[in-house]
Amino acid sequence: CGKINKNIEKYIKKYFNKKKNNNLNKYPLYNNFIDVQKKIRFKSYKKNVEQAQIYMGFPAYNVNNDFKKYVLELISNVLAGNMSSRLFIKLRQKKGLVYTVKSNLDLYQDIGIIYIYFGTFNKSVKQAVNIVINEIKNIKKNGLTKNEITENIQYIIGNQEMDSENNENYNIDIAYDTLFNNKNISINNKKKIFNKINNQDIINVSNEIFNLNKLNICIVSNKIYNNFIEIWNIYNNFIKIWNIYNNFIEIWNIYNN
């Protein structure tokens, strides 16, 4: 420990030479990745499995979005970031449909994704997916409670503080921030950003990200599923139109009377 090869500087210059990495710039970057996808992407694969595996993902911000990415990280943690999360309680504790459920973010230079994963009984795929979608809709409409915001910020910062005690994790975080942000963001600065988040920020970001027309869903089960998400959307749109029509008729009758 502590014995550094005397040629280390030479190796760094050799393998981390910027001129050698110029070819990375030849690949086009997305200006607004969230707007690229125009419709639902639904994949279903049949496999002889005892438990269905489901991934649900939405296009998200890139790593350079210094405020909204923290809002989305908070939302992700509330959805399925720990054993106190909404989906863990509803899918596992209340319904007994899953053993594990998790939500996470993957953010890069020009693209990002938020995804939810869970495994459930083959017969319970639609029920579990419906619970996830309803919880997403709930957050889009009502946001989070004050306790959820406070407790989940404490959880996220607490985990990052614990990770920073590990030299490997600490240096990986610094490298990641330097690579994508060209700066290192301290835990204290992250904490300040998290503490600025209010419920309106939660509602705004969730409505911007959780567009069900941009949902990506992959199901591996013992049967092939048709795109039932699209069917649900058509049905829900029909109900909305039907309700508007009924309201119009009610107003018309009141006016005529």
PDB file of C-alpha atoms in Angstrom, residues 38-253:
ATOM      1  CA  LYS A  38     -42.823   9.559 -29.858  1.00  0.00           C
ATOM      2  CA  LYS A  39     -44.767   6.455 -28.792  1.00  0.00           C
ATOM      3  CA  ILE A  40     -44.802   3.517 -26.382  1.00  0.00           C
ATOM      4  CA  ARG A  41     -42.175   0.824 -26.885  1.00  0.00           C
ATOM      5  CA  PHE A  42     -43.530  -2.520 -25.743  1.00  0.00           C
ATOM      6  CA  LYS A  43     -41.605  -5.800 -25.868  1.00  0.00           C
ATOM      7  CA  SER A  44     -42.807  -9.179 -24.639  1.00  0.00           C
ATOM      8  CA  TYR A  45     -40.712 -12.353 -24.658  1.00  0.00           C
ATOM      9  CA  LYS A  46     -41.857 -15.874 -23.906  1.00  0.00           C
ATOM     10  CA  LYS A  47     -39.587 -17.981 -21.752  1.00  0.00           C
ATOM     11  CA  ASN A  48     -40.103 -20.944 -19.467  1.00  0.00           C
ATOM     12  CA  VAL A  49     -39.794 -19.016 -16.186  1.00  0.00           C
ATOM     13  CA  GLU A  50     -41.603 -19.345 -12.872  1.00  0.00           C
ATOM     14  CA  GLN A  51     -41.603 -15.598 -12.326  1.00  0.00           C
ATOM     15  CA  ALA A  52     -42.148 -12.767 -14.794  1.00  0.00           C
ATOM     16  CA  GLN A  53     -39.469 -10.056 -15.020  1.00  0.00           C
ATOM     17  CA  ILE A  54     -40.572  -6.530 -15.899  1.00  0.00           C
ATOM     18  CA  TYR A  55     -38.651  -3.364 -16.677  1.00  0.00           C
ATOM     19  CA  MET A  56     -40.492  -0.053 -17.127  1.00  0.00           C
ATOM     20  CA  GLY A  57     -38.453   2.972 -18.214  1.00  0.00           C
ATOM     21  CA  PHE A  58     -38.857   6.588 -19.322  1.00  0.00           C
ATOM     22  CA  PRO A  59     -36.376   8.877 -21.118  1.00  0.00           C
ATOM     23  CA  ALA A  60     -34.941  11.386 -18.659  1.00  0.00           C
ATOM     24  CA  TYR A  61     -32.541  14.316 -18.291  1.00  0.00           C
ATOM     25  CA  ASN A  62     -28.837  14.159 -18.956  1.00  0.00           C
ATOM     26  CA  VAL A  63     -26.303  14.430 -16.155  1.00  0.00           C
ATOM     27  CA  ASN A  64     -25.770  18.164 -16.750  1.00  0.00           C
ATOM     28  CA  ASN A  65     -29.259  19.160 -15.639  1.00  0.00           C
ATOM     29  CA  ASP A  66     -28.096  20.370 -12.234  1.00  0.00           C
ATOM     30  CA  PHE A  67     -31.464  20.798 -10.517  1.00  0.00           C
ATOM     31  CA  LYS A  68     -34.076  18.587 -12.155  1.00  0.00           C
ATOM     32  CA  LYS A  69     -31.899  15.475 -11.980  1.00  0.00           C
ATOM     33  CA  TYR A  70     -31.924  15.783  -8.187  1.00  0.00           C
ATOM     34  CA  VAL A  71     -35.697  16.196  -8.182  1.00  0.00           C
ATOM     35  CA  LEU A  72     -35.971  13.044 -10.286  1.00  0.00           C
ATOM     36  CA  GLU A  73     -33.578  11.181  -7.999  1.00  0.00           C
ATOM     37  CA  LEU A  74     -35.837  12.068  -5.068  1.00  0.00           C
ATOM     38  CA  ILE A  75     -38.931  10.847  -6.958  1.00  0.00           C
ATOM     39  CA  SER A  76     -37.141   7.616  -7.898  1.00  0.00           C
ATOM     40  CA  ASN A  77     -36.220   6.963  -4.273  1.00  0.00           C
ATOM     41  CA  VAL A  78     -39.808   7.534  -3.111  1.00  0.00           C
ATOM     42  CA  LEU A  79     -41.134   5.195  -5.792  1.00  0.00           C
ATOM     43  CA  ALA A  80     -38.871   2.211  -5.144  1.00  0.00           C
ATOM     44  CA  GLY A  81     -35.577   3.227  -3.616  1.00  0.00           C
ATOM     45  CA  ASN A  82     -35.831   1.350  -0.326  1.00  0.00           C
ATOM     46  CA  MET A  83     -38.096  -0.812   1.834  1.00  0.00           C
ATOM     47  CA  SER A  84     -40.136   2.245   2.886  1.00  0.00           C
ATOM     48  CA  SER A  85     -40.874   3.242  -0.708  1.00  0.00           C
ATOM     49  CA  ARG A  86     -44.386   3.424  -2.099  1.00  0.00           C
ATOM     50  CA  LEU A  87     -44.079   0.544  -4.540  1.00  0.00           C
ATOM     51  CA  PHE A  88     -42.316  -1.728  -2.056  1.00  0.00           C
ATOM     52  CA  ILE A  89     -45.194  -1.214   0.383  1.00  0.00           C
ATOM     53  CA  LYS A  90     -47.969  -1.573  -2.206  1.00  0.00           C
ATOM     54  CA  LEU A  91     -46.545  -4.372  -4.346  1.00  0.00           C
ATOM     55  CA  ARG A  92     -44.909  -6.455  -1.631  1.00  0.00           C
ATOM     56  CA  GLN A  93     -46.301  -5.676   1.810  1.00  0.00           C
ATOM     57  CA  LYS A  94     -49.941  -5.052   0.847  1.00  0.00           C
ATOM     58  CA  LYS A  95     -50.408  -7.216  -2.248  1.00  0.00           C
ATOM     59  CA  GLY A  96     -47.661  -9.831  -1.918  1.00  0.00           C
ATOM     60  CA  LEU A  97     -47.011  -9.618  -5.671  1.00  0.00           C
ATOM     61  CA  VAL A  98     -43.231  -9.141  -5.657  1.00  0.00           C
ATOM     62  CA  TYR A  99     -40.156 -10.031  -3.685  1.00  0.00           C
ATOM     63  CA  THR A 100     -38.091  -7.123  -4.932  1.00  0.00           C
ATOM     64  CA  VAL A 101     -38.859  -3.833  -6.662  1.00  0.00           C
ATOM     65  CA  LYS A 102     -36.408  -1.060  -7.390  1.00  0.00           C
ATOM     66  CA  SER A 103     -36.197   2.259  -9.184  1.00  0.00           C
ATOM     67  CA  ASN A 104     -33.029   3.912 -10.432  1.00  0.00           C
ATOM     68  CA  LEU A 105     -31.539   6.577 -12.688  1.00  0.00           C
ATOM     69  CA  ASP A 106     -28.868   6.209 -15.351  1.00  0.00           C
ATOM     70  CA  LEU A 107     -27.685   9.649 -16.504  1.00  0.00           C
ATOM     71  CA  TYR A 108     -25.016  10.373 -19.090  1.00  0.00           C
ATOM     72  CA  GLN A 109     -23.611  13.259 -21.115  1.00  0.00           C
ATOM     73  CA  ASP A 110     -26.616  13.700 -23.392  1.00  0.00           C
ATOM     74  CA  ILE A 111     -29.164  11.048 -22.376  1.00  0.00           C
ATOM     75  CA  GLY A 112     -30.776   9.628 -19.293  1.00  0.00           C
ATOM     76  CA  ILE A 113     -33.355   7.092 -18.159  1.00  0.00           C
ATOM     77  CA  ILE A 114     -35.375   6.374 -15.059  1.00  0.00           C
ATOM     78  CA  TYR A 115     -36.455   2.747 -14.749  1.00  0.00           C
ATOM     79  CA  ILE A 116     -38.468   0.539 -12.440  1.00  0.00           C
ATOM     80  CA  TYR A 117     -37.789  -3.186 -12.156  1.00  0.00           C
ATOM     81  CA  PHE A 118     -39.746  -5.921 -10.418  1.00  0.00           C
ATOM     82  CA  GLY A 119     -40.405  -9.643 -10.657  1.00  0.00           C
ATOM     83  CA  THR A 120     -43.885 -11.007 -10.094  1.00  0.00           C
ATOM     84  CA  PHE A 121     -46.050 -14.087 -10.622  1.00  0.00           C
ATOM     85  CA  ASN A 122     -46.755 -14.818 -14.294  1.00  0.00           C
ATOM     86  CA  LYS A 123     -50.481 -14.431 -13.652  1.00  0.00           C
ATOM     87  CA  SER A 124     -50.015 -11.029 -11.935  1.00  0.00           C
ATOM     88  CA  VAL A 125     -48.146  -9.060 -14.607  1.00  0.00           C
ATOM     89  CA  LYS A 126     -50.998  -6.735 -15.591  1.00  0.00           C
ATOM     90  CA  GLN A 127     -52.060  -6.182 -11.971  1.00  0.00           C
ATOM     91  CA  ALA A 128     -48.535  -5.223 -10.893  1.00  0.00           C
ATOM     92  CA  VAL A 129     -47.938  -2.972 -13.909  1.00  0.00           C
ATOM     93  CA  ASN A 130     -51.261  -1.249 -13.248  1.00  0.00           C
ATOM     94  CA  ILE A 131     -50.262  -0.539  -9.624  1.00  0.00           C
ATOM     95  CA  VAL A 132     -46.985   1.031 -10.811  1.00  0.00           C
ATOM     96  CA  ILE A 133     -48.753   3.213 -13.379  1.00  0.00           C
ATOM     97  CA  ASN A 134     -51.378   4.342 -10.870  1.00  0.00           C
ATOM     98  CA  GLU A 135     -48.663   5.333  -8.398  1.00  0.00           C
ATOM     99  CA  ILE A 136     -46.892   7.320 -11.105  1.00  0.00           C
ATOM    100  CA  LYS A 137     -50.169   9.083 -11.925  1.00  0.00           C
ATOM    101  CA  ASN A 138     -50.675   9.834  -8.242  1.00  0.00           C
ATOM    102  CA  ILE A 139     -47.286  11.557  -8.001  1.00  0.00           C
ATOM    103  CA  LYS A 140     -47.956  13.487 -11.211  1.00  0.00           C
ATOM    104  CA  LYS A 141     -51.182  14.812  -9.731  1.00  0.00           C
ATOM    105  CA  ASN A 142     -50.400  15.237  -6.029  1.00  0.00           C
ATOM    106  CA  GLY A 143     -46.624  15.122  -5.696  1.00  0.00           C
ATOM    107  CA  LEU A 144     -45.137  13.938  -2.392  1.00  0.00           C
ATOM    108  CA  THR A 145     -45.887  14.616   1.251  1.00  0.00           C
ATOM    109  CA  LYS A 146     -43.584  16.851   3.307  1.00  0.00           C
ATOM    110  CA  ASN A 147     -42.445  13.850   5.344  1.00  0.00           C
ATOM    111  CA  GLU A 148     -41.632  11.876   2.193  1.00  0.00           C
ATOM    112  CA  ILE A 149     -39.525  14.735   0.843  1.00  0.00           C
ATOM    113  CA  THR A 150     -37.655  15.268   4.134  1.00  0.00           C
ATOM    114  CA  GLU A 151     -37.098  11.597   4.968  1.00  0.00           C
ATOM    115  CA  ASN A 152     -35.975  10.600   1.472  1.00  0.00           C
ATOM    116  CA  ILE A 153     -33.532  13.503   1.211  1.00  0.00           C
ATOM    117  CA  GLN A 154     -32.031  12.355   4.515  1.00  0.00           C
ATOM    118  CA  TYR A 155     -31.861   8.795   3.173  1.00  0.00           C
ATOM    119  CA  ILE A 156     -30.133   9.812  -0.079  1.00  0.00           C
ATOM    120  CA  ILE A 157     -27.602  12.118   1.611  1.00  0.00           C
ATOM    121  CA  GLY A 158     -26.990   9.570   4.368  1.00  0.00           C
ATOM    122  CA  ASN A 159     -26.163   6.874   1.810  1.00  0.00           C
ATOM    123  CA  GLN A 160     -23.823   9.203  -0.057  1.00  0.00           C
ATOM    124  CA  GLU A 161     -22.028  10.111   3.176  1.00  0.00           C
ATOM    125  CA  MET A 162     -21.571   6.433   3.985  1.00  0.00           C
ATOM    126  CA  ASP A 163     -20.319   5.716   0.453  1.00  0.00           C
ATOM    127  CA  SER A 164     -17.793   8.541   0.737  1.00  0.00           C
ATOM    128  CA  GLU A 165     -16.116   6.708   3.623  1.00  0.00           C
ATOM    129  CA  ASN A 166     -15.066   4.060   1.092  1.00  0.00           C
ATOM    130  CA  ASN A 167     -12.076   5.370  -0.876  1.00  0.00           C
ATOM    131  CA  GLU A 168     -13.010   3.445  -4.017  1.00  0.00           C
ATOM    132  CA  ASN A 169     -16.610   4.754  -4.069  1.00  0.00           C
ATOM    133  CA  TYR A 170     -15.421   8.269  -3.230  1.00  0.00           C
ATOM    134  CA  ASN A 171     -12.963   8.356  -6.126  1.00  0.00           C
ATOM    135  CA  ILE A 172     -15.472   6.851  -8.552  1.00  0.00           C
ATOM    136  CA  ASP A 173     -17.930   9.658  -7.668  1.00  0.00           C
ATOM    137  CA  ILE A 174     -15.239  12.285  -8.227  1.00  0.00           C
ATOM    138  CA  ALA A 175     -14.280  10.716 -11.568  1.00  0.00           C
ATOM    139  CA  TYR A 176     -17.930  10.556 -12.656  1.00  0.00           C
ATOM    140  CA  ASP A 177     -18.580  14.209 -11.783  1.00  0.00           C
ATOM    141  CA  THR A 178     -15.372  15.318 -13.466  1.00  0.00           C
ATOM    142  CA  LEU A 179     -16.024  13.271 -16.603  1.00  0.00           C
ATOM    143  CA  PHE A 180     -19.605  14.428 -17.174  1.00  0.00           C
ATOM    144  CA  ASN A 181     -19.833  17.756 -15.297  1.00  0.00           C
ATOM    145  CA  ASN A 182     -16.211  18.890 -15.531  1.00  0.00           C
ATOM    146  CA  LYS A 183     -16.463  19.680 -11.813  1.00  0.00           C
ATOM    147  CA  ASN A 184     -16.759  17.914  -8.489  1.00  0.00           C
ATOM    148  CA  ILE A 185     -19.980  18.452  -6.547  1.00  0.00           C
ATOM    149  CA  SER A 186     -19.509  18.003  -2.807  1.00  0.00           C
ATOM    150  CA  ILE A 187     -22.075  16.228  -0.649  1.00  0.00           C
ATOM    151  CA  ASN A 188     -22.771  19.513   1.152  1.00  0.00           C
ATOM    152  CA  ASN A 189     -23.577  21.226  -2.141  1.00  0.00           C
ATOM    153  CA  LYS A 190     -25.813  18.326  -3.166  1.00  0.00           C
ATOM    154  CA  LYS A 191     -27.589  18.622   0.175  1.00  0.00           C
ATOM    155  CA  LYS A 192     -28.223  22.337  -0.455  1.00  0.00           C
ATOM    156  CA  ILE A 193     -29.751  21.540  -3.849  1.00  0.00           C
ATOM    157  CA  PHE A 194     -31.970  18.787  -2.408  1.00  0.00           C
ATOM    158  CA  ASN A 195     -33.195  21.104   0.343  1.00  0.00           C
ATOM    159  CA  LYS A 196     -34.416  23.613  -2.262  1.00  0.00           C
ATOM    160  CA  ILE A 197     -36.838  21.060  -3.739  1.00  0.00           C
ATOM    161  CA  ASN A 198     -40.531  21.690  -3.063  1.00  0.00           C
ATOM    162  CA  ASN A 199     -43.657  19.775  -3.995  1.00  0.00           C
ATOM    163  CA  GLN A 200     -44.355  21.887  -7.070  1.00  0.00           C
ATOM    164  CA  ASP A 201     -40.926  20.879  -8.394  1.00  0.00           C
ATOM    165  CA  ILE A 202     -41.946  17.234  -7.835  1.00  0.00           C
ATOM    166  CA  ILE A 203     -45.188  17.693  -9.778  1.00  0.00           C
ATOM    167  CA  ASN A 204     -43.512  19.607 -12.611  1.00  0.00           C
ATOM    168  CA  VAL A 205     -40.693  17.085 -13.107  1.00  0.00           C
ATOM    169  CA  SER A 206     -42.948  14.020 -12.794  1.00  0.00           C
ATOM    170  CA  ASN A 207     -45.290  15.413 -15.458  1.00  0.00           C
ATOM    171  CA  GLU A 208     -42.346  16.198 -17.705  1.00  0.00           C
ATOM    172  CA  ILE A 209     -40.784  12.733 -17.379  1.00  0.00           C
ATOM    173  CA  PHE A 210     -43.649  10.284 -16.798  1.00  0.00           C
ATOM    174  CA  ASN A 211     -45.384  10.652 -20.148  1.00  0.00           C
ATOM    175  CA  LEU A 212     -47.106   7.284 -20.648  1.00  0.00           C
ATOM    176  CA  ASN A 213     -46.815   7.721 -24.404  1.00  0.00           C
ATOM    177  CA  LYS A 214     -43.039   7.494 -23.912  1.00  0.00           C
ATOM    178  CA  LEU A 215     -43.063   4.439 -21.691  1.00  0.00           C
ATOM    179  CA  ASN A 216     -40.615   1.637 -22.500  1.00  0.00           C
ATOM    180  CA  ILE A 217     -41.687  -1.713 -21.095  1.00  0.00           C
ATOM    181  CA  CYS A 218     -40.126  -5.150 -21.441  1.00  0.00           C
ATOM    182  CA  ILE A 219     -41.761  -8.306 -20.078  1.00  0.00           C
ATOM    183  CA  VAL A 220     -40.181 -11.750 -19.873  1.00  0.00           C
ATOM    184  CA  SER A 221     -42.850 -14.284 -18.903  1.00  0.00           C
ATOM    185  CA  ASN A 222     -44.251 -17.718 -19.753  1.00  0.00           C
ATOM    186  CA  LYS A 223     -46.585 -16.123 -22.306  1.00  0.00           C
ATOM    187  CA  ILE A 224     -46.567 -13.372 -24.920  1.00  0.00           C
ATOM    188  CA  TYR A 225     -48.421 -10.178 -24.030  1.00  0.00           C
ATOM    189  CA  ASN A 226     -49.972  -7.773 -26.486  1.00  0.00           C
ATOM    190  CA  ASN A 227     -49.459  -4.056 -25.901  1.00  0.00           C
ATOM    191  CA  PHE A 228     -52.057  -3.736 -23.137  1.00  0.00           C
ATOM    192  CA  ILE A 229     -50.624  -0.325 -22.100  1.00  0.00           C
ATOM    193  CA  GLU A 230     -51.734   1.173 -25.401  1.00  0.00           C
ATOM    194  CA  ILE A 231     -55.172  -0.394 -24.990  1.00  0.00           C
ATOM    195  CA  TRP A 232     -55.425   1.098 -21.487  1.00  0.00           C
ATOM    196  CA  ASN A 233     -54.493   4.533 -22.858  1.00  0.00           C
ATOM    197  CA  ILE A 234     -57.160   4.323 -25.565  1.00  0.00           C
ATOM    198  CA  TYR A 235     -59.736   3.268 -22.969  1.00  0.00           C
ATOM    199  CA  ASN A 236     -58.764   6.090 -20.587  1.00  0.00           C
ATOM    200  CA  ASN A 237     -58.949   8.658 -23.390  1.00  0.00           C
ATOM    201  CA  PHE A 238     -62.392   7.348 -24.307  1.00  0.00           C
ATOM    202  CA  ILE A 239     -63.532   7.716 -20.682  1.00  0.00           C
ATOM    203  CA  LYS A 240     -62.252  11.305 -20.595  1.00  0.00           C
ATOM    204  CA  ILE A 241     -64.151  12.165 -23.781  1.00  0.00           C
ATOM    205  CA  TRP A 242     -67.253  10.417 -22.435  1.00  0.00           C
ATOM    206  CA  ASN A 243     -67.090  12.432 -19.203  1.00  0.00           C
ATOM    207  CA  ILE A 244     -66.679  15.681 -21.147  1.00  0.00           C
ATOM    208  CA  TYR A 245     -69.704  14.748 -23.233  1.00  0.00           C
ATOM    209  CA  ASN A 246     -71.804  13.981 -20.131  1.00  0.00           C
ATOM    210  CA  ASN A 247     -70.786  17.274 -18.529  1.00  0.00           C
ATOM    211  CA  PHE A 248     -71.769  19.105 -21.686  1.00  0.00           C
ATOM    212  CA  ILE A 249     -75.184  17.395 -21.734  1.00  0.00           C
ATOM    213  CA  GLU A 250     -75.724  18.248 -18.063  1.00  0.00           C
ATOM    214  CA  ILE A 251     -74.883  21.922 -18.655  1.00  0.00           C
ATOM    215  CA  TRP A 252     -77.103  21.944 -21.766  1.00  0.00           C
ATOM    216  CA  ASN A 253     -80.061  20.542 -19.815  1.00  0.00           C
TER     217      ASN A 253
END
